[in-house]
Every structure is written in structure tokens, then in C-alpha cells.
Coordinates of N, CA, C and O in Angstrom, one line a residue:
X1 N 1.6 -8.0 9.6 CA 0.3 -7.9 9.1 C 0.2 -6.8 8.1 O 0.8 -5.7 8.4
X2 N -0.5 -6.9 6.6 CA -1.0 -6.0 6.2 C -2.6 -6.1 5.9 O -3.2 -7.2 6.2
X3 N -3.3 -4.9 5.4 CA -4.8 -4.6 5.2 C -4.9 -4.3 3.5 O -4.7 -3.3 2.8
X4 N -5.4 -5.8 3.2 CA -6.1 -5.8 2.1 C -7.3 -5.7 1.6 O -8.1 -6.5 2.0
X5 N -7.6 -4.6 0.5 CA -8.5 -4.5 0.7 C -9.7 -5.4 -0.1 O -9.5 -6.1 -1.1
X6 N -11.1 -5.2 0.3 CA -11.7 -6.2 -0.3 C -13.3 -5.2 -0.4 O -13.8 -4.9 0.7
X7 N -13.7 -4.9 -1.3 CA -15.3 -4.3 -1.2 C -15.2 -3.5 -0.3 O -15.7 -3.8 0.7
X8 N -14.5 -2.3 -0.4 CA -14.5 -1.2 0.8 C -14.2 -1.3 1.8 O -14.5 -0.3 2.5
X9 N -13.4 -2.7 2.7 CA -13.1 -3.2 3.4 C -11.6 -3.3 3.7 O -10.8 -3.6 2.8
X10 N -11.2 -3.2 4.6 CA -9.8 -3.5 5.0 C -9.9 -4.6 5.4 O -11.1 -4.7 5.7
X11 N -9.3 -5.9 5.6 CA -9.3 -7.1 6.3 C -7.9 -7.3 6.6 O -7.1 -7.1 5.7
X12 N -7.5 -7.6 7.7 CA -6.4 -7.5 8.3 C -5.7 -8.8 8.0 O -6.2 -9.6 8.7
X13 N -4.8 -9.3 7.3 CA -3.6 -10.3 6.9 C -2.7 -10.5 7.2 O -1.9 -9.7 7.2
X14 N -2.5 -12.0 7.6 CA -0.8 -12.4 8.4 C 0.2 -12.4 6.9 O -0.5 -12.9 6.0
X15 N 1.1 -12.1 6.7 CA 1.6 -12.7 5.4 C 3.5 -13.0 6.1 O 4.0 -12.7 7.1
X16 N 3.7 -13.6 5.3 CA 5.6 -14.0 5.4 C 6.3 -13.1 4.5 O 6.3 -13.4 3.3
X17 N 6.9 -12.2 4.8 CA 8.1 -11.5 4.4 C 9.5 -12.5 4.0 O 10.2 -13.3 4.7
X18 N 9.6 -12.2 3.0 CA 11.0 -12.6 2.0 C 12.2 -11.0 2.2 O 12.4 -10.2 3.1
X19 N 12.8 -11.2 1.0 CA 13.6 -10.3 1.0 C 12.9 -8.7 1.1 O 11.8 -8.3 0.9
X20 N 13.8 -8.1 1.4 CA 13.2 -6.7 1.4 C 14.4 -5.6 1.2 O 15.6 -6.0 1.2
X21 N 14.3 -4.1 0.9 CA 15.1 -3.5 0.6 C 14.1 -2.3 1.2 O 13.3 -2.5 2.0
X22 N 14.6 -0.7 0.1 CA 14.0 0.4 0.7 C 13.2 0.5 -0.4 O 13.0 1.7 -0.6
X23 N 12.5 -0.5 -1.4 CA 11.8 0.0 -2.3 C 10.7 -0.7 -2.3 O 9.6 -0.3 -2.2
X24 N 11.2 -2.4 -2.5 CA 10.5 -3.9 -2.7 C 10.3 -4.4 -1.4 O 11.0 -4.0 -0.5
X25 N 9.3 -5.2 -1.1 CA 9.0 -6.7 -0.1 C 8.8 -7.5 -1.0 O 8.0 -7.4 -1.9
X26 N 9.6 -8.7 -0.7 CA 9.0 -10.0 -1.7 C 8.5 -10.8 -0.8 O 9.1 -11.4 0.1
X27 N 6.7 -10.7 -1.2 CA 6.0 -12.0 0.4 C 6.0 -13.1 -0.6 O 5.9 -13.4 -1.8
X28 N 6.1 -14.0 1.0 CA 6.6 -15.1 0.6 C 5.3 -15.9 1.0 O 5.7 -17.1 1.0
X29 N 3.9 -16.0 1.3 CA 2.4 -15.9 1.6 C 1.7 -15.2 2.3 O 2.1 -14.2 3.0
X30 N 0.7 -15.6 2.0 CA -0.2 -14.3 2.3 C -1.2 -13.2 1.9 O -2.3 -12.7 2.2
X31 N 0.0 -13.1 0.9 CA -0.9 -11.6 0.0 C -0.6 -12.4 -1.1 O 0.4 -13.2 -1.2
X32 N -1.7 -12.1 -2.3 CA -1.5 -13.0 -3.9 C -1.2 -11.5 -4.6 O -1.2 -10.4 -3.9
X33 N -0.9 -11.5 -6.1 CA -0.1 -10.6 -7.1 C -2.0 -10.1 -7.5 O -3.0 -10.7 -7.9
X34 N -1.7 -8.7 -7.0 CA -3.1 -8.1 -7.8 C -4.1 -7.4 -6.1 O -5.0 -6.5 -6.0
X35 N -3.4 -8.2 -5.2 CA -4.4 -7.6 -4.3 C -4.3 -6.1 -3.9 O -3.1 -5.9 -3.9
X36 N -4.8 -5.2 -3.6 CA -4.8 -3.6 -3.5 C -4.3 -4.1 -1.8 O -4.7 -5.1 -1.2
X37 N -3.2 -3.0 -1.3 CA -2.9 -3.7 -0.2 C -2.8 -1.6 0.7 O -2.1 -0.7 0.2
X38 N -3.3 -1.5 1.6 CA -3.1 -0.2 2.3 C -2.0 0.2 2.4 O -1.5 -0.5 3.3
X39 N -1.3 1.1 2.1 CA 0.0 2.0 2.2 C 0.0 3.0 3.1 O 0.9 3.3 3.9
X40 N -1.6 3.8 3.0 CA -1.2 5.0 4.0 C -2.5 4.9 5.0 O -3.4 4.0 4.9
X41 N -2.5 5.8 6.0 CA -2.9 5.4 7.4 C -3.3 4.2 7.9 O -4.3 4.3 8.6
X42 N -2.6 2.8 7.9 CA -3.3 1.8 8.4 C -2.7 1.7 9.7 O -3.1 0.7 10.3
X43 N -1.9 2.5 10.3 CA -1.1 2.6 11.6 C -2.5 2.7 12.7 O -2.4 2.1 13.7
X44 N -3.7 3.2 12.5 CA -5.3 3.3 13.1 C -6.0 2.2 13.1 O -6.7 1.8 14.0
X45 N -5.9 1.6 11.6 CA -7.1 0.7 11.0 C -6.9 -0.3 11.9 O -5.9 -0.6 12.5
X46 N -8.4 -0.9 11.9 CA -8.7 -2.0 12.3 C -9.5 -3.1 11.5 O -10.4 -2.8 10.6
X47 N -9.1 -4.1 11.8 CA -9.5 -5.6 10.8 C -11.4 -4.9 10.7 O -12.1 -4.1 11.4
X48 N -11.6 -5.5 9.7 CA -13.2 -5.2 8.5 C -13.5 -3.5 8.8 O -14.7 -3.2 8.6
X49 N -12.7 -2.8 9.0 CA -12.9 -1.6 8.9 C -13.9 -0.8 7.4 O -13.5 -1.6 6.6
X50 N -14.2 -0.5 7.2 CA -14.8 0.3 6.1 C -13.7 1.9 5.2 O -13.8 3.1 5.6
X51 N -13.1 1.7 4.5 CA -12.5 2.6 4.1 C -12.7 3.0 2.8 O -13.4 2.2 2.1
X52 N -12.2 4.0 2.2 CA -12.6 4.6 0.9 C -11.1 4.9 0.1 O -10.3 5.4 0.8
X53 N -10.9 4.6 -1.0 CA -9.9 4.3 -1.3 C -9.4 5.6 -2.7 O -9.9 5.7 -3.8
X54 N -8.4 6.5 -2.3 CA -8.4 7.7 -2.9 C -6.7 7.3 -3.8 O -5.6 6.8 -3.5
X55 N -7.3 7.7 -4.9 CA -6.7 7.7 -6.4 C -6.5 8.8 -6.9 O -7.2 9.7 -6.7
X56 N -5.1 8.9 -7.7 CA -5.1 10.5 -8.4 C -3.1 10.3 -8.4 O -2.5 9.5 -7.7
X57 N -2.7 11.5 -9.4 CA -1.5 11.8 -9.6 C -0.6 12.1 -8.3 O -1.0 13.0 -7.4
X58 N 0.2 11.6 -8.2 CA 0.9 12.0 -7.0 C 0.6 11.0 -5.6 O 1.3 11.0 -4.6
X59 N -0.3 10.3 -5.7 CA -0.4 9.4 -4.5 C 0.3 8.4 -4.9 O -0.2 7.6 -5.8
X60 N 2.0 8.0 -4.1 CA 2.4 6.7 -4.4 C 3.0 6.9 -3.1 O 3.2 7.9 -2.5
X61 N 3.4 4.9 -2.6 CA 4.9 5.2 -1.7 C 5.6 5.9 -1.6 O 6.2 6.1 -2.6
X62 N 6.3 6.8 -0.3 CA 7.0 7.7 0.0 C 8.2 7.2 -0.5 O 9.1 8.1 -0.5
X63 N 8.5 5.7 -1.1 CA 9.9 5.8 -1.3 C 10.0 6.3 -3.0 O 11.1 6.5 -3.7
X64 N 9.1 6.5 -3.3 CA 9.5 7.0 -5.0 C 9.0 8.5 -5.0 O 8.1 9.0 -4.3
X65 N 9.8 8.8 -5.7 CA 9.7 10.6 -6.2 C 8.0 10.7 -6.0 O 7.2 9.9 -6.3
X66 N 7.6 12.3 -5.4 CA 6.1 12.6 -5.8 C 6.3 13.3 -7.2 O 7.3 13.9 -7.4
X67 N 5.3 13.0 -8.4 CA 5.0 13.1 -9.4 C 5.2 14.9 -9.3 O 6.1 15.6 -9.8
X68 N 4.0 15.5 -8.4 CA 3.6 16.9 -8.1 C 5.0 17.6 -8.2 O 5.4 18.1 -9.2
X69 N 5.5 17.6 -7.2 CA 7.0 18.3 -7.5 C 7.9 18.6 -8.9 O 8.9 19.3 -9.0
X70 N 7.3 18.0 -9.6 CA 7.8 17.9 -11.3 C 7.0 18.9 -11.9 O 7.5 20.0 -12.4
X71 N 6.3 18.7 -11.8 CA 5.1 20.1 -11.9 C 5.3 21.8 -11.4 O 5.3 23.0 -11.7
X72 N 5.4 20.9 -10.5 CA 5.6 22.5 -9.7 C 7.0 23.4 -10.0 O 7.2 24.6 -10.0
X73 N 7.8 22.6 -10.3 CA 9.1 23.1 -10.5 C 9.5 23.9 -12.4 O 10.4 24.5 -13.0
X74 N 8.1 23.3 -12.8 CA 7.8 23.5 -14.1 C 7.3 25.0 -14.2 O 7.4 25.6 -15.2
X75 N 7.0 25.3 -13.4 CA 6.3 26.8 -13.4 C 7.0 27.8 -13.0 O 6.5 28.9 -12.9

């Protein structure tokens, strides 16, 4: 399952996993190309939950470089 989000909503989704590595998932249904899909704390969430969705430099998957650290190492 992942929690996509919909109108400030999490909604909890079955989908089919394809290939995968330590970077990519290729779903194979389930989730369509464009949906905002939860990365960080959904280990709590529960289906139609209410959540607020935080944006900004440096928030990505733990598997790619944090942006921040580029910065910081600049100074």
C-alpha cells in the first residue's frame, strides 16, 4: 500500500510493484503518473487522514543527496 494524496487527504492504495532497485519502483497499477504519493511519515497514517503537505529545498527521498549539505559545506 501507498497514501495518495488527494485534497489534503491521504487515501490509502493497493498498487502492484514491478521492478524496483534503491532509487526507482516501477508500479505496475494502482498509482497513475502525476499522483503526489507520501514519502515521509506514513509508517502512522491512516486511510482519509487529513495531512498538510510541506515543500521547500532539501525535502526529497533519503535515497538522493540532501541539497542542504551543499550549502553548508559552502561556508
Amino acid at each position: 500500500h501507498v497514501f495518495v494524496v488527494s485534497d489534503s487527504t491521504a487515501n490509502k492504495v493497493r498498487f502492484e510493484m514491478g521492478f524496483d532497485d534503491t532509487e526507482f519502483v516501477e508500479v505496475m497499477s494502482g498509482v497513475k503518473k502525476g499522483d503526489q504519493i507520501v514519502v515521509v511519515g506514513q509508517n502512522g497514517l491512516k486511510d482519509k487522514a487529513k495531512i498538510r503537505i510541506i515543500k521547500g529545498e532539501g525535502l526529497r527521498i533519503p535515497a538522493k543527496p540532501d541539497s542542504t549539505v551543499k550549502l553548508a559545506e559552502k561556508t
